[in-house]
Amino acid sequence: MRGNNVKLRQEIFASDAWRIIHWLEDNEVTQYLNERQNVQESIKEVMYRVNMPILTHLFNQNGSFFMITHEEEEPVGFLKLIPKSFGAEMVIVIGEKQMWGKGLGTNAIYEGLKHAFFQWRVDEVIAKIKFENSRSRRAFSKIGFSLNKEMSKEMHYTITMNDFLKLSA
């Protein structure tokens, strides 16, 4: 995981918001997301209403939101950390389909865990993944998440800070 070209950028620019809208309009990208329907329409409304070059504060209202960048600081997806009573929930999307299968999601998860455990100081991070999303299940398992619970439509994977520290040693 170390030495990868993936970074998490917390500043969200107007150009990032338009890119997120584009990704969220692609059914192939959103088919496994638990996001509410037409979230991209809400973002569009904000974009038309608010004329600001930096939108970080709008995307970070319910947790921490990051753009996942690769190589030339080019955004390839986003990662959200949402505070929960037990710790944090992580949501990740690689929106650039030509970048799928190249390990970027796994590396972004690792970077997100560093933020959750070392900045937020949570004890546990959970990922809720739909059964059909084998790519995400593999990425989270590869990092060290373990299957915690199977629900009717999704699986809950968790990792504790202690488990993460063991992996990083």
Short mmCIF file of C-alpha atoms in Angstrom, two decimals:
data_model
loop_
_atom_site.label_atom_id
_atom_site.label_comp_id
_atom_site.label_asym_id
_atom_site.label_seq_id
_atom_site.Cartn_x
_atom_site.Cartn_y
_atom_site.Cartn_z
CA MET A 1 0.00 0.00 0.00
CA ARG A 2 2.84 2.38 0.71
CA GLY A 3 4.38 4.36 -2.09
CA ASN A 4 1.25 4.45 -4.25
CA ASN A 5 0.24 7.41 -6.35
CA VAL A 6 -3.16 7.77 -4.72
CA LYS A 7 -3.88 10.79 -2.54
CA LEU A 8 -6.95 12.05 -0.75
CA ARG A 9 -7.63 15.77 -1.28
CA GLN A 10 -10.13 17.41 1.03
CA GLU A 11 -10.53 20.61 -0.97
CA ILE A 12 -13.50 20.25 -3.32
CA PHE A 13 -13.56 22.60 -6.28
CA ALA A 14 -16.47 23.40 -8.61
CA SER A 15 -14.78 21.29 -11.31
CA ASP A 16 -14.75 18.35 -8.87
CA ALA A 17 -18.46 18.75 -8.22
CA TRP A 18 -19.22 18.61 -11.94
CA ARG A 19 -17.06 15.49 -12.24
CA ILE A 20 -18.92 13.86 -9.32
CA ILE A 21 -22.23 14.70 -11.03
CA HIS A 22 -20.95 13.02 -14.21
CA TRP A 23 -19.94 9.89 -12.28
CA LEU A 24 -23.25 9.73 -10.41
CA GLU A 25 -25.17 9.89 -13.69
CA ASP A 26 -23.51 6.66 -14.84
CA ASN A 27 -25.52 3.60 -13.76
CA GLU A 28 -22.46 1.39 -14.04
CA VAL A 29 -20.68 3.57 -11.46
CA THR A 30 -23.66 3.92 -9.09
CA GLN A 31 -25.25 0.46 -9.32
CA TYR A 32 -23.84 -0.63 -5.94
CA LEU A 33 -24.13 2.67 -4.07
CA ASN A 34 -26.54 3.12 -1.20
CA GLU A 35 -26.88 6.82 -1.97
CA ARG A 36 -30.35 8.24 -2.28
CA GLN A 37 -31.76 8.43 -5.76
CA ASN A 38 -30.83 11.45 -7.88
CA VAL A 39 -28.21 12.79 -5.46
CA GLN A 40 -26.51 14.26 -8.54
CA GLU A 41 -29.59 16.45 -9.10
CA SER A 42 -29.17 17.91 -5.60
CA ILE A 43 -25.52 18.68 -6.35
CA LYS A 44 -26.52 20.30 -9.67
CA GLU A 45 -29.07 22.51 -7.89
CA VAL A 46 -26.38 23.69 -5.49
CA MET A 47 -23.97 24.32 -8.36
CA TYR A 48 -26.52 26.50 -10.15
CA ARG A 49 -27.41 28.37 -6.94
CA VAL A 50 -23.96 28.87 -5.44
CA ASN A 51 -21.29 30.57 -7.49
CA MET A 52 -18.17 29.61 -5.55
CA PRO A 53 -14.91 28.09 -6.77
CA ILE A 54 -14.36 26.03 -3.59
CA LEU A 55 -17.20 23.87 -2.24
CA THR A 56 -15.36 21.97 0.50
CA HIS A 57 -17.72 23.12 3.25
CA LEU A 58 -20.78 21.87 1.33
CA PHE A 59 -19.37 18.36 0.86
CA ASN A 60 -18.08 18.02 4.43
CA GLN A 61 -21.32 18.69 6.30
CA ASN A 62 -21.93 15.10 7.46
CA GLY A 63 -18.39 13.85 7.89
CA SER A 64 -15.25 14.14 5.77
CA PHE A 65 -15.34 14.06 2.00
CA PHE A 66 -12.24 13.55 -0.15
CA MET A 67 -11.46 13.53 -3.82
CA ILE A 68 -9.30 10.53 -4.70
CA THR A 69 -6.52 11.73 -6.97
CA HIS A 70 -3.96 9.81 -8.97
CA GLU A 71 -0.62 10.78 -10.51
CA GLU A 72 -1.10 14.28 -11.93
CA GLU A 73 -3.54 15.13 -9.11
CA GLU A 74 -6.28 14.05 -11.51
CA PRO A 75 -9.50 13.06 -9.65
CA VAL A 76 -10.53 9.46 -10.22
CA GLY A 77 -13.16 9.09 -7.48
CA PHE A 78 -14.24 10.11 -4.02
CA LEU A 79 -14.20 8.77 -0.47
CA LYS A 80 -16.51 9.68 2.41
CA LEU A 81 -16.02 9.07 6.11
CA ILE A 82 -19.26 9.31 8.05
CA PRO A 83 -19.20 9.48 11.86
CA LYS A 84 -21.17 6.73 13.60
CA SER A 85 -21.67 5.85 17.26
CA PHE A 86 -19.15 2.99 16.99
CA GLY A 87 -16.58 4.87 14.89
CA ALA A 88 -16.90 5.65 11.18
CA GLU A 89 -18.44 4.32 7.99
CA MET A 90 -16.46 4.49 4.76
CA VAL A 91 -17.92 4.92 1.28
CA ILE A 92 -15.69 4.87 -1.77
CA VAL A 93 -16.33 5.36 -5.47
CA ILE A 94 -13.84 5.12 -8.31
CA GLY A 95 -15.77 7.08 -10.91
CA GLU A 96 -13.27 6.82 -13.76
CA LYS A 97 -14.14 3.39 -15.15
CA GLN A 98 -10.90 3.06 -17.13
CA MET A 99 -9.12 3.08 -13.73
CA TRP A 100 -11.10 0.14 -12.35
CA GLY A 101 -9.07 -2.94 -11.44
CA LYS A 102 -5.78 -1.04 -11.01
CA GLY A 103 -5.69 -1.08 -7.19
CA LEU A 104 -6.64 2.57 -6.76
CA GLY A 105 -9.65 1.75 -4.59
CA THR A 106 -7.59 -0.44 -2.29
CA ASN A 107 -4.96 2.29 -1.94
CA ALA A 108 -7.62 4.96 -1.32
CA ILE A 109 -9.21 2.78 1.39
CA TYR A 110 -5.80 2.56 3.09
CA GLU A 111 -5.41 6.36 2.97
CA GLY A 112 -8.96 6.80 4.31
CA LEU A 113 -8.22 4.45 7.20
CA LYS A 114 -5.17 6.52 8.14
CA HIS A 115 -7.44 9.57 8.35
CA ALA A 116 -10.15 7.75 10.34
CA PHE A 117 -7.75 6.19 12.84
CA PHE A 118 -5.11 8.92 13.21
CA GLN A 119 -7.11 12.13 12.68
CA TRP A 120 -10.55 11.15 13.93
CA ARG A 121 -9.15 8.63 16.45
CA VAL A 122 -12.00 6.15 15.91
CA ASP A 123 -11.70 2.57 17.12
CA GLU A 124 -13.49 0.93 14.18
CA VAL A 125 -14.40 1.57 10.54
CA ILE A 126 -17.25 -0.19 8.76
CA ALA A 127 -18.06 -0.59 5.06
CA LYS A 128 -21.54 -1.66 3.93
CA ILE A 129 -21.17 -3.48 0.62
CA LYS A 130 -23.89 -4.96 -1.56
CA PHE A 131 -23.56 -8.72 -2.21
CA GLU A 132 -23.11 -8.25 -5.97
CA ASN A 133 -20.22 -5.82 -5.55
CA SER A 134 -17.40 -8.35 -5.63
CA ARG A 135 -14.81 -5.72 -6.61
CA SER A 136 -15.42 -3.71 -3.40
CA ARG A 137 -15.59 -6.82 -1.25
CA ARG A 138 -12.17 -7.86 -2.57
CA ALA A 139 -10.66 -4.39 -2.05
CA PHE A 140 -11.85 -4.09 1.55
CA SER A 141 -10.81 -7.67 2.37
CA LYS A 142 -7.38 -7.09 0.84
CA ILE A 143 -6.82 -4.15 3.20
CA GLY A 144 -7.72 -6.25 6.25
CA PHE A 145 -11.44 -5.69 6.75
CA SER A 146 -13.30 -8.79 7.88
CA LEU A 147 -16.88 -9.77 7.28
CA ASN A 148 -18.82 -8.84 10.39
CA LYS A 149 -22.48 -9.24 9.45
CA GLU A 150 -24.64 -10.34 6.53
CA MET A 151 -27.88 -8.41 6.04
CA SER A 152 -30.60 -9.06 3.47
CA LYS A 153 -28.99 -6.94 0.71
CA GLU A 154 -25.53 -6.12 1.96
CA MET A 155 -22.56 -7.28 3.96
CA HIS A 156 -20.89 -5.30 6.73
CA TYR A 157 -17.11 -5.38 6.78
CA THR A 158 -15.15 -3.92 9.70
CA ILE A 159 -11.60 -3.19 10.73
CA THR A 160 -10.39 -2.00 14.11
CA MET A 161 -7.53 0.34 14.79
CA ASN A 162 -5.57 -2.52 16.37
CA ASP A 163 -6.00 -4.69 13.27
CA PHE A 164 -4.95 -1.78 11.05
CA LEU A 165 -1.85 -1.12 13.15
CA LYS A 166 -0.85 -4.79 12.85
CA LEU A 167 -1.14 -4.57 9.04
CA SER A 168 0.89 -1.38 8.90
CA ALA A 169 3.76 -2.70 10.98
#
